[in-house]
Amino acid sequence: MKITEYIDQAKETLFSFEILPPLKGQSLHDMLAGIEPLMEFKPPFVDVTYHREEYIYKQHSGGLLQKVSTKKRPGTVGICAALMNRFHVEPVPHLLCGGFSKEETENALIDLEFIGVQNVLALRGDADKTEGRFVAEEDGHRFASELVRQIADMNKGIYLHDETETGFHTDFCIGVAGYPEKHFEAPSLNYDLKYLKQKIDAGAEYVVTQMFFDNQKYFDYVEKVRAAGIHVPIIPGLKPITTLSQIVNLPRTFFLDLPDDLMQELDGCKTNTDVKEVGIAWAIQQSKELVKAGVPSLHYYTMSKADATYRIAKEVF
Ligand code: FAD
């Protein structure tokens, strides 16, 4: 079923979450066992991130360095199939512009359709770490809106090459990303919203937000998104802070602010355990307020570690 149908039919706020494919060489079985407790809260859908290739340097004899491309977390499509088989939830694979030609995207979507995936989250992806800014593949997409258009075209039975004779069309429900604290490359929030609107006009049916720690930022964002003429569901993304290093790394990586009240509580923390308790309490408070405001789903960034999200969900759902 489509995410938008789940939202339309729901009488109250849904519970959903995002996982990362395990690192290459780690067990899928362990990861699935790890998230199993979260099934108690009946998530209709689970997002699976996609991780583009990275470059590593291999040292050969004589000091020669070889630049090698590798994917550290492959398996997004396989995990989607495993989630459907084991938990009977809708998997939402993330699809990136980065690292994909349009042809590769078309083929990936055909695979997803064949295994029964009905929802996808269309993203541009970040710059390859060796490049300062995002560079599209030759014959790839430059922006998420272009990827949305390709998927929407396939939903109409329009494939890339005219020679493809088909009476068959896909029927993906397409989600996109939104940024309550604006995307870091956008010079202003209004500029960013102009391109969010472009993604919706291209065929996206819902938005999932970047994590935020101050609900007012989400409420203000929704107001501005509505004023920009966008009326699709906006699912808030939440992440409990669980380690000392995240206090520095989350704002740096995701270009967001931690509110002063939260920082005051975190300032007193000496260990990861202390931080985790504060992070969980904060996320519970955030979640309860968002449920009260009637948000469509609370979407947790679990990083494939279920325990903090489990404790939050137990208090909220
Ligand atoms: P876009 O919507 O294409 O926007 C990128 C930037 O370009 C913005 O600043 C926008 O304002 C601007 N822009 C857009 N269109 C135009 C245009 N036509 N002309 C000029 N400027 C334009 N990354 C991963 O690698 N894997 C994942 O699985 C993943 N999952 C994510 C899930 C969520 C919910 C979120 C919020 C982010 C996720 N990301 C993921 C990160 C995401 O790929 C990055 O934030 C990326 O930098 C932007 O992606 P986007 O789809 O928002 O890009």
PDB file of N, CA, C and O in Angstrom, residues 10-42:
ATOM      1  N   ALA A  10      -5.294   6.622   8.391  1.00  0.00           N
ATOM      2  CA  ALA A  10      -4.947   6.562   9.825  1.00  0.00           C
ATOM      3  C   ALA A  10      -5.839   7.482  10.642  1.00  0.00           C
ATOM      4  O   ALA A  10      -6.160   8.593  10.208  1.00  0.00           O
ATOM      5  N   LYS A  11      -6.207   7.014  11.820  1.00  0.00           N
ATOM      6  CA  LYS A  11      -7.028   7.852  12.711  1.00  0.00           C
ATOM      7  C   LYS A  11      -6.120   8.634  13.658  1.00  0.00           C
ATOM      8  O   LYS A  11      -6.515   9.593  14.266  1.00  0.00           O
ATOM      9  N   GLU A  12      -4.891   8.141  13.808  1.00  0.00           N
ATOM     10  CA  GLU A  12      -3.950   8.865  14.651  1.00  0.00           C
ATOM     11  C   GLU A  12      -2.555   8.835  14.032  1.00  0.00           C
ATOM     12  O   GLU A  12      -2.347   8.210  12.979  1.00  0.00           O
ATOM     13  N   THR A  13      -1.611   9.497  14.693  1.00  0.00           N
ATOM     14  CA  THR A  13      -0.237   9.584  14.193  1.00  0.00           C
ATOM     15  C   THR A  13       0.384   8.193  14.067  1.00  0.00           C
ATOM     16  O   THR A  13       0.298   7.384  14.992  1.00  0.00           O
ATOM     17  N   LEU A  14       1.006   7.937  12.939  1.00  0.00           N
ATOM     18  CA  LEU A  14       1.652   6.651  12.699  1.00  0.00           C
ATOM     19  C   LEU A  14       3.066   6.647  13.281  1.00  0.00           C
ATOM     20  O   LEU A  14       3.645   7.713  13.532  1.00  0.00           O
ATOM     21  N   PHE A  15       3.611   5.452  13.417  1.00  0.00           N
ATOM     22  CA  PHE A  15       5.004   5.282  13.855  1.00  0.00           C
ATOM     23  C   PHE A  15       5.785   4.713  12.675  1.00  0.00           C
ATOM     24  O   PHE A  15       5.349   3.733  12.050  1.00  0.00           O
ATOM     25  N   SER A  16       6.913   5.320  12.334  1.00  0.00           N
ATOM     26  CA  SER A  16       7.748   4.781  11.246  1.00  0.00           C
ATOM     27  C   SER A  16       9.209   5.065  11.579  1.00  0.00           C
ATOM     28  O   SER A  16       9.507   5.868  12.466  1.00  0.00           O
ATOM     29  N   PHE A  17      10.085   4.410  10.892  1.00  0.00           N
ATOM     30  CA  PHE A  17      11.503   4.644  11.181  1.00  0.00           C
ATOM     31  C   PHE A  17      12.387   4.333   9.980  1.00  0.00           C
ATOM     32  O   PHE A  17      11.927   3.777   8.982  1.00  0.00           O
ATOM     33  N   GLU A  18      13.643   4.751  10.101  1.00  0.00           N
ATOM     34  CA  GLU A  18      14.628   4.573   9.022  1.00  0.00           C
ATOM     35  C   GLU A  18      15.766   3.694   9.512  1.00  0.00           C
ATOM     36  O   GLU A  18      16.209   3.833  10.651  1.00  0.00           O
ATOM     37  N   ILE A  19      16.204   2.787   8.656  1.00  0.00           N
ATOM     38  CA  ILE A  19      17.383   1.971   8.990  1.00  0.00           C
ATOM     39  C   ILE A  19      18.453   2.147   7.908  1.00  0.00           C
ATOM     40  O   ILE A  19      18.151   2.570   6.785  1.00  0.00           O
ATOM     41  N   LEU A  20      19.669   1.776   8.286  1.00  0.00           N
ATOM     42  CA  LEU A  20      20.795   1.787   7.340  1.00  0.00           C
ATOM     43  C   LEU A  20      21.129   0.345   6.991  1.00  0.00           C
ATOM     44  O   LEU A  20      21.109  -0.518   7.887  1.00  0.00           O
ATOM     45  N   PRO A  21      21.453   0.042   5.750  1.00  0.00           N
ATOM     46  CA  PRO A  21      21.952  -1.313   5.472  1.00  0.00           C
ATOM     47  C   PRO A  21      23.210  -1.564   6.301  1.00  0.00           C
ATOM     48  O   PRO A  21      23.974  -0.636   6.561  1.00  0.00           O
ATOM     49  N   PRO A  22      23.423  -2.816   6.737  1.00  0.00           N
ATOM     50  CA  PRO A  22      24.644  -3.077   7.520  1.00  0.00           C
ATOM     51  C   PRO A  22      25.906  -2.836   6.683  1.00  0.00           C
ATOM     52  O   PRO A  22      25.849  -2.906   5.456  1.00  0.00           O
ATOM     53  N   LEU A  23      26.989  -2.575   7.371  1.00  0.00           N
ATOM     54  CA  LEU A  23      28.274  -2.440   6.665  1.00  0.00           C
ATOM     55  C   LEU A  23      28.586  -3.760   5.957  1.00  0.00           C
ATOM     56  O   LEU A  23      28.215  -4.836   6.460  1.00  0.00           O
ATOM     57  N   LYS A  24      29.246  -3.657   4.828  1.00  0.00           N
ATOM     58  CA  LYS A  24      29.595  -4.871   4.075  1.00  0.00           C
ATOM     59  C   LYS A  24      30.324  -5.856   5.004  1.00  0.00           C
ATOM     60  O   LYS A  24      31.230  -5.458   5.740  1.00  0.00           O
ATOM     61  N   GLY A  25      29.884  -7.102   5.003  1.00  0.00           N
ATOM     62  CA  GLY A  25      30.522  -8.104   5.864  1.00  0.00           C
ATOM     63  C   GLY A  25      29.756  -8.321   7.161  1.00  0.00           C
ATOM     64  O   GLY A  25      29.998  -9.285   7.871  1.00  0.00           O
ATOM     65  N   GLN A  26      28.832  -7.395   7.485  1.00  0.00           N
ATOM     66  CA  GLN A  26      28.021  -7.605   8.695  1.00  0.00           C
ATOM     67  C   GLN A  26      26.725  -8.311   8.319  1.00  0.00           C
ATOM     68  O   GLN A  26      26.281  -8.253   7.172  1.00  0.00           O
ATOM     69  N   SER A  27      26.094  -8.912   9.329  1.00  0.00           N
ATOM     70  CA  SER A  27      24.960  -9.787   9.051  1.00  0.00           C
ATOM     71  C   SER A  27      23.632  -9.034   8.976  1.00  0.00           C
ATOM     72  O   SER A  27      23.315  -8.211   9.836  1.00  0.00           O
ATOM     73  N   LEU A  28      22.868  -9.339   7.938  1.00  0.00           N
ATOM     74  CA  LEU A  28      21.522  -8.781   7.813  1.00  0.00           C
ATOM     75  C   LEU A  28      20.629  -9.357   8.908  1.00  0.00           C
ATOM     76  O   LEU A  28      19.788  -8.674   9.476  1.00  0.00           O
ATOM     77  N   HIS A  29      20.862 -10.640   9.205  1.00  0.00           N
ATOM     78  CA  HIS A  29      20.058 -11.312  10.221  1.00  0.00           C
ATOM     79  C   HIS A  29      20.130 -10.553  11.555  1.00  0.00           C
ATOM     80  O   HIS A  29      19.117 -10.300  12.192  1.00  0.00           O
ATOM     81  N   ASP A  30      21.359 -10.165  11.950  1.00  0.00           N
ATOM     82  CA  ASP A  30      21.534  -9.441  13.225  1.00  0.00           C
ATOM     83  C   ASP A  30      20.787  -8.111  13.186  1.00  0.00           C
ATOM     84  O   ASP A  30      20.178  -7.692  14.173  1.00  0.00           O
ATOM     85  N   MET A  31      20.874  -7.444  12.015  1.00  0.00           N
ATOM     86  CA  MET A  31      20.217  -6.148  11.925  1.00  0.00           C
ATOM     87  C   MET A  31      18.706  -6.281  12.042  1.00  0.00           C
ATOM     88  O   MET A  31      18.049  -5.528  12.761  1.00  0.00           O
ATOM     89  N   LEU A  32      18.154  -7.280  11.362  1.00  0.00           N
ATOM     90  CA  LEU A  32      16.702  -7.471  11.413  1.00  0.00           C
ATOM     91  C   LEU A  32      16.270  -7.871  12.824  1.00  0.00           C
ATOM     92  O   LEU A  32      15.238  -7.407  13.321  1.00  0.00           O
ATOM     93  N   ALA A  33      17.081  -8.714  13.465  1.00  0.00           N
ATOM     94  CA  ALA A  33      16.744  -9.100  14.847  1.00  0.00           C
ATOM     95  C   ALA A  33      16.780  -7.864  15.749  1.00  0.00           C
ATOM     96  O   ALA A  33      15.956  -7.713  16.658  1.00  0.00           O
ATOM     97  N   GLY A  34      17.716  -6.972  15.462  1.00  0.00           N
ATOM     98  CA  GLY A  34      17.847  -5.747  16.269  1.00  0.00           C
ATOM     99  C   GLY A  34      16.620  -4.842  16.176  1.00  0.00           C
ATOM    100  O   GLY A  34      16.239  -4.203  17.155  1.00  0.00           O
ATOM    101  N   ILE A  35      16.011  -4.775  14.984  1.00  0.00           N
ATOM    102  CA  ILE A  35      14.856  -3.847  14.854  1.00  0.00           C
ATOM    103  C   ILE A  35      13.520  -4.528  15.164  1.00  0.00           C
ATOM    104  O   ILE A  35      12.491  -3.869  15.226  1.00  0.00           O
ATOM    105  N   GLU A  36      13.564  -5.841  15.336  1.00  0.00           N
ATOM    106  CA  GLU A  36      12.311  -6.582  15.561  1.00  0.00           C
ATOM    107  C   GLU A  36      11.455  -5.996  16.704  1.00  0.00           C
ATOM    108  O   GLU A  36      10.224  -5.902  16.559  1.00  0.00           O
ATOM    109  N   PRO A  37      12.064  -5.585  17.851  1.00  0.00           N
ATOM    110  CA  PRO A  37      11.223  -5.041  18.929  1.00  0.00           C
ATOM    111  C   PRO A  37      10.349  -3.865  18.478  1.00  0.00           C
ATOM    112  O   PRO A  37       9.265  -3.657  19.007  1.00  0.00           O
ATOM    113  N   LEU A  38      10.826  -3.099  17.477  1.00  0.00           N
ATOM    114  CA  LEU A  38      10.060  -1.923  17.037  1.00  0.00           C
ATOM    115  C   LEU A  38       8.768  -2.306  16.326  1.00  0.00           C
ATOM    116  O   LEU A  38       7.874  -1.474  16.148  1.00  0.00           O
ATOM    117  N   MET A  39       8.662  -3.566  15.916  1.00  0.00           N
ATOM    118  CA  MET A  39       7.448  -4.013  15.213  1.00  0.00           C
ATOM    119  C   MET A  39       6.234  -4.003  16.149  1.00  0.00           C
ATOM    120  O   MET A  39       5.107  -3.997  15.698  1.00  0.00           O
ATOM    121  N   GLU A  40       6.510  -4.009  17.470  1.00  0.00           N
ATOM    122  CA  GLU A  40       5.423  -3.914  18.461  1.00  0.00           C
ATOM    123  C   GLU A  40       4.542  -2.675  18.199  1.00  0.00           C
ATOM    124  O   GLU A  40       3.351  -2.684  18.492  1.00  0.00           O
ATOM    125  N   PHE A  41       5.153  -1.605  17.619  1.00  0.00           N
ATOM    126  CA  PHE A  41       4.413  -0.345  17.437  1.00  0.00           C
ATOM    127  C   PHE A  41       3.797  -0.243  16.038  1.00  0.00           C
ATOM    128  O   PHE A  41       3.385   0.810  15.606  1.00  0.00           O
ATOM    129  N   LYS A  42       3.793  -1.381  15.335  1.00  0.00           N
ATOM    130  CA  LYS A  42       3.120  -1.524  14.046  1.00  0.00           C
ATOM    131  C   LYS A  42       3.460  -0.425  13.025  1.00  0.00           C
ATOM    132  O   LYS A  42       2.571   0.303  12.556  1.00  0.00           O
TER     133      LYS A  42
END
